Amino acid sequence: MFLPAKTVLVGVDGSQHSSRAATWAAAEAARLGASLHLVLAHDAAHRERAEEQVREIAVECRAAEPDLHVRAQAVPADPAEDLVSRSADAALLVVGSRGRGAVRDALLGSVSTAVATHAGCPVVVVRGEPSGRGPVVVGLDLSPTSRPALHFAFDRADRGGAELVVAQALPDAYFLPSILEDPERQRLQEDAEQQVGGELAVWRERYPEVVVRRVATDQHPVEALCSQAVGARLLVVGHRSRSAAATRLGSVALGSLHHSPCPVAVVGDQVDLDW
């Protein structure tokens, strides 16, 4: 089991997008056999309204998943700092995405960005209209960063009975002319396919029920992932979180969070693959 059956933590703020994230998280907690912990951080002046809002969201979650244990809490704290602190004891942290104005779909809320960067557990940012159907999509570049993400993606596909789409943008290939017979282009594709095959063999053996579809492309990684994520239930990307210099998300993770048409899971390289 990749995720221990404990708590799915959800950061809410009373808005529609956070309510949608909470409902998504409730279904995920039920699937994991975990409890659900809703947290609404507020300033002291708005305590009563915050308590009312988090109770309302809890009612919605219990209605959606009647057997789920739901805890709701309003706390006077900075939202991002509080969620990051609590994430060390969570199986999963879920937040909504929030944008502003005419370009709201391309913007991410500061809390979502902060927790995706610094949380001590996998983070799902719920974007768009979440669907329980479609494949799980994961980006793979064969770096240490992408391997925990691949493990997470196999686990999610296995639990949900979903197809797993493994998308790999060929390294530096999108700088080459788009001529199929280009020998350098062909060599890159063959090398990438061989390496991916070896990496996937380990997880295919561990998750034999998961149907895997591989996609190699010369698109930019963000473009490739978001293209494959159309109609998907979840897009999974890796994040180099161990480095002391990791004060921001990598370009692929951040780009995916900005533009993905489906919920995005950001999995840091602190995840232990032997869980």
Coordinates of C-alpha atoms in Angstrom, one line a residue:
M1 CA 0.0 0.0 0.0
F2 CA 1.5 3.3 -1.0
L3 CA -0.6 5.6 1.1
P4 CA -1.2 4.7 4.7
A5 CA -4.8 4.6 5.8
K6 CA -4.9 7.7 8.0
T7 CA -6.0 11.3 7.3
V8 CA -6.8 13.2 4.1
L9 CA -6.3 16.8 5.0
V10 CA -8.2 19.5 3.2
G11 CA -7.6 23.2 3.2
V12 CA -10.9 25.1 2.7
D13 CA -12.0 28.7 2.7
G14 CA -15.7 28.6 2.3
S15 CA -15.6 29.3 -1.5
Q16 CA -17.1 27.2 -4.2
H17 CA -13.7 26.0 -5.4
S18 CA -12.7 24.8 -2.0
S19 CA -16.0 23.1 -1.5
R20 CA -15.4 21.2 -4.7
A21 CA -12.0 20.2 -3.5
A22 CA -13.5 19.0 -0.2
T23 CA -16.0 16.8 -2.0
W24 CA -13.3 15.4 -4.2
A25 CA -11.2 14.7 -1.1
A26 CA -14.1 13.0 0.7
A27 CA -14.4 10.5 -2.2
E28 CA -10.6 9.9 -2.1
A29 CA -10.6 9.4 1.7
A30 CA -13.4 6.9 1.4
R31 CA -11.4 5.0 -1.3
L32 CA -8.3 5.0 0.9
G33 CA -10.1 4.0 4.0
A34 CA -9.0 7.2 5.7
S35 CA -10.6 9.9 7.7
L36 CA -11.2 13.4 6.4
H37 CA -9.9 16.5 8.2
L38 CA -11.2 19.9 7.0
V39 CA -9.3 22.9 8.1
L40 CA -10.3 26.6 7.6
A41 CA -7.7 29.1 8.6
H42 CA -8.9 32.6 9.5
D43 CA -8.1 35.8 11.2
A44 CA -9.6 36.2 14.7
A45 CA -12.1 38.8 13.5
H46 CA -14.0 36.2 11.4
R47 CA -14.0 33.3 13.8
E48 CA -17.8 32.7 13.9
R49 CA -18.2 32.9 10.1
A50 CA -15.3 30.6 9.6
E51 CA -16.7 28.0 12.0
E52 CA -20.1 28.2 10.2
Q53 CA -18.5 27.7 6.8
V54 CA -16.4 24.7 7.7
R55 CA -19.4 23.1 9.4
E56 CA -21.4 23.6 6.1
I57 CA -18.6 22.0 4.1
A58 CA -18.5 19.1 6.5
V59 CA -22.2 18.5 6.1
E60 CA -21.7 18.4 2.3
C61 CA -18.9 15.8 2.7
R62 CA -20.9 13.6 5.0
A63 CA -23.8 13.7 2.6
A64 CA -21.6 12.6 -0.2
E65 CA -19.8 9.9 1.8
P66 CA -22.1 8.8 4.7
D67 CA -19.7 6.3 6.2
L68 CA -16.7 8.7 6.3
H69 CA -15.4 10.1 9.5
V70 CA -15.2 13.8 9.0
R71 CA -13.5 16.3 11.4
A72 CA -14.0 20.0 10.8
Q73 CA -11.9 22.7 12.4
A74 CA -11.6 26.5 12.1
V75 CA -8.2 27.8 13.3
P76 CA -6.8 31.3 13.7
A77 CA -3.7 30.9 11.5
D78 CA -2.0 31.6 8.2
P79 CA -3.6 29.1 5.8
A80 CA -0.4 28.0 4.0
E81 CA 1.8 27.7 7.1
D82 CA -0.9 25.8 9.0
L83 CA -1.5 23.3 6.2
V84 CA 2.2 22.7 5.6
S85 CA 2.7 22.1 9.3
R86 CA -0.2 19.6 9.5
S87 CA 0.8 17.8 6.3
A88 CA 3.6 15.9 8.0
D89 CA 1.0 13.7 9.6
A90 CA -1.4 13.4 6.6
A91 CA -1.6 10.8 3.8
L92 CA -2.7 13.4 1.4
L93 CA -3.3 17.2 1.4
V94 CA -6.0 18.5 -0.9
V95 CA -6.7 22.2 -1.8
G96 CA -8.7 24.0 -4.5
S97 CA -7.2 26.3 -7.1
R98 CA -8.2 29.9 -7.3
G99 CA -7.7 32.5 -10.0
R100 CA -8.6 36.1 -10.6
G101 CA -10.4 38.0 -13.3
A102 CA -10.5 37.0 -17.0
V103 CA -7.4 34.8 -16.8
R104 CA -8.5 32.9 -13.7
D105 CA -8.0 29.5 -15.3
A106 CA -4.3 30.2 -15.8
L107 CA -3.7 31.5 -12.3
L108 CA -3.2 29.6 -9.1
G109 CA -3.9 30.8 -5.5
S110 CA -1.0 31.6 -3.3
V111 CA -2.1 29.0 -0.7
S112 CA -2.3 26.2 -3.4
T113 CA 1.2 27.1 -4.7
A114 CA 2.7 27.3 -1.3
V115 CA 1.4 23.9 0.0
A116 CA 2.3 22.2 -3.3
T117 CA 5.8 23.5 -2.9
H118 CA 6.4 22.8 0.8
A119 CA 4.0 20.1 2.1
G120 CA 5.4 17.0 3.7
C121 CA 3.0 14.7 1.8
P122 CA 1.5 14.4 -1.7
V123 CA -0.7 17.4 -2.6
V124 CA -3.7 17.4 -4.9
V125 CA -4.8 20.7 -6.3
V126 CA -8.3 20.3 -7.6
R127 CA -8.8 22.1 -10.9
G128 CA -11.7 22.3 -13.3
E129 CA -14.6 19.9 -13.0
P130 CA -13.2 16.8 -11.4
S131 CA -14.3 13.5 -12.8
G132 CA -14.1 10.0 -11.4
R133 CA -13.6 8.7 -14.9
G134 CA -10.7 8.7 -17.3
P135 CA -7.1 7.6 -16.9
V136 CA -4.5 8.6 -14.4
V137 CA -1.7 10.5 -16.3
V138 CA 1.9 10.7 -15.0
G139 CA 4.9 12.6 -16.4
L140 CA 8.1 10.6 -16.4
D141 CA 11.6 11.9 -17.1
L142 CA 13.6 9.1 -15.3
S143 CA 15.0 11.4 -12.7
P144 CA 14.9 10.7 -9.0
T145 CA 12.1 13.3 -8.8
S146 CA 9.8 11.4 -11.1
R147 CA 10.0 8.0 -9.5
P148 CA 7.9 8.7 -6.4
A149 CA 5.4 10.3 -8.7
L150 CA 5.3 7.1 -10.8
H151 CA 4.8 5.0 -7.7
F152 CA 1.9 7.3 -6.6
A153 CA 0.3 7.2 -10.1
F154 CA 0.4 3.4 -10.2
D155 CA -1.2 3.2 -6.8
R156 CA -4.0 5.6 -7.7
A157 CA -4.7 3.8 -11.0
D158 CA -4.7 0.5 -9.2
R159 CA -7.1 1.7 -6.5
G160 CA -9.4 3.4 -8.9
G161 CA -9.4 0.7 -11.6
A162 CA -8.1 3.2 -14.1
E163 CA -5.8 3.1 -17.1
L164 CA -2.4 4.7 -16.4
V165 CA -1.0 6.9 -19.2
V166 CA 2.8 7.4 -18.8
A167 CA 3.8 10.5 -20.8
Q168 CA 7.4 11.3 -21.6
A169 CA 8.6 14.3 -23.4
L170 CA 11.8 13.3 -25.3
P171 CA 14.8 15.2 -23.8
D172 CA 15.7 18.2 -26.0
A173 CA 13.6 16.7 -28.8
Y174 CA 11.3 19.6 -29.1
F175 CA 14.3 21.7 -30.2
L176 CA 14.8 19.5 -33.3
P177 CA 13.0 20.0 -36.6
S178 CA 9.8 18.1 -36.8
I179 CA 11.1 15.6 -39.4
L180 CA 10.3 12.0 -38.6
E181 CA 13.3 10.6 -40.4
D182 CA 15.8 12.8 -38.5
P183 CA 18.3 10.2 -37.2
E184 CA 18.9 12.2 -34.0
R185 CA 15.2 12.3 -33.3
Q186 CA 14.9 8.6 -33.9
R187 CA 17.8 7.8 -31.5
L188 CA 16.3 10.0 -28.8
Q189 CA 13.0 8.2 -29.1
E190 CA 14.5 4.7 -29.0
D191 CA 16.7 5.5 -26.0
A192 CA 13.7 7.0 -24.1
E193 CA 11.5 4.0 -24.9
Q194 CA 14.1 1.6 -23.7
Q195 CA 14.7 3.4 -20.4
V196 CA 11.0 3.9 -19.7
G197 CA 10.4 0.2 -20.4
G198 CA 13.0 -0.8 -17.8
E199 CA 11.5 1.6 -15.2
L200 CA 8.0 0.5 -15.8
A201 CA 8.8 -3.2 -15.5
V202 CA 9.3 -2.9 -11.7
W203 CA 5.9 -1.3 -11.2
R204 CA 4.1 -3.5 -13.6
E205 CA 5.1 -6.5 -11.5
R206 CA 4.0 -4.8 -8.3
Y207 CA 0.7 -3.6 -9.8
P208 CA -0.2 -6.3 -12.4
E209 CA -3.8 -5.2 -12.8
V210 CA -3.0 -1.8 -14.0
V211 CA -3.2 -1.3 -17.8
V212 CA -0.4 1.0 -18.9
R213 CA -0.3 3.1 -22.0
R214 CA 3.0 4.8 -22.9
V215 CA 3.2 8.1 -24.8
A216 CA 6.4 9.5 -26.1
T217 CA 6.3 13.0 -27.6
D218 CA 8.5 15.8 -28.7
Q219 CA 6.1 18.5 -27.2
H220 CA 7.3 20.7 -24.4
P221 CA 6.7 18.7 -21.2
V222 CA 3.9 20.9 -19.8
E223 CA 2.1 20.9 -23.2
A224 CA 2.5 17.2 -23.4
L225 CA 1.1 16.5 -19.9
C226 CA -1.8 18.9 -20.2
S227 CA -2.7 17.5 -23.6
Q228 CA -2.9 14.0 -22.2
A229 CA -4.8 15.2 -19.1
V230 CA -7.9 16.2 -21.1
G231 CA -10.6 13.9 -19.8
A232 CA -8.3 12.4 -17.2
R233 CA -9.2 11.9 -13.5
L234 CA -5.8 12.9 -12.2
L235 CA -2.5 14.3 -13.5
V236 CA 0.6 13.3 -11.4
V237 CA 3.9 15.3 -11.5
G238 CA 7.0 15.1 -9.4
H239 CA 8.7 17.8 -7.4
R240 CA 12.3 18.0 -6.0
S241 CA 11.4 18.9 -2.4
R242 CA 14.4 17.6 -0.5
S243 CA 16.8 20.3 -1.6
A244 CA 17.2 23.2 0.8
A245 CA 17.0 25.4 -2.2
A246 CA 13.6 24.1 -3.3
T247 CA 11.7 27.3 -2.4
R248 CA 9.5 27.1 -5.5
L249 CA 8.0 24.5 -7.7
G250 CA 9.9 23.3 -10.8
S251 CA 8.7 24.6 -14.1
V252 CA 6.9 21.5 -15.2
A253 CA 5.0 21.1 -11.9
L254 CA 4.1 24.7 -11.8
G255 CA 3.1 24.8 -15.5
S256 CA 0.9 21.7 -15.0
L257 CA -0.8 23.4 -12.0
H258 CA -1.5 26.5 -14.0
H259 CA -2.9 24.8 -17.1
S260 CA -4.1 21.3 -16.3
P261 CA -7.7 20.6 -17.2
C262 CA -8.0 18.1 -14.3
P263 CA -6.9 17.7 -10.7
V264 CA -3.1 17.7 -10.3
A265 CA -1.1 15.6 -7.7
V266 CA 2.3 17.0 -6.8
V267 CA 4.5 14.3 -5.3
G268 CA 7.7 15.4 -3.6
D269 CA 10.8 13.2 -3.7
Q270 CA 10.6 12.8 0.1
V271 CA 8.2 9.9 -0.5
D272 CA 9.5 6.5 0.7
L273 CA 9.1 4.0 -2.1
D274 CA 9.3 1.1 0.4
W275 CA 6.0 2.0 2.1

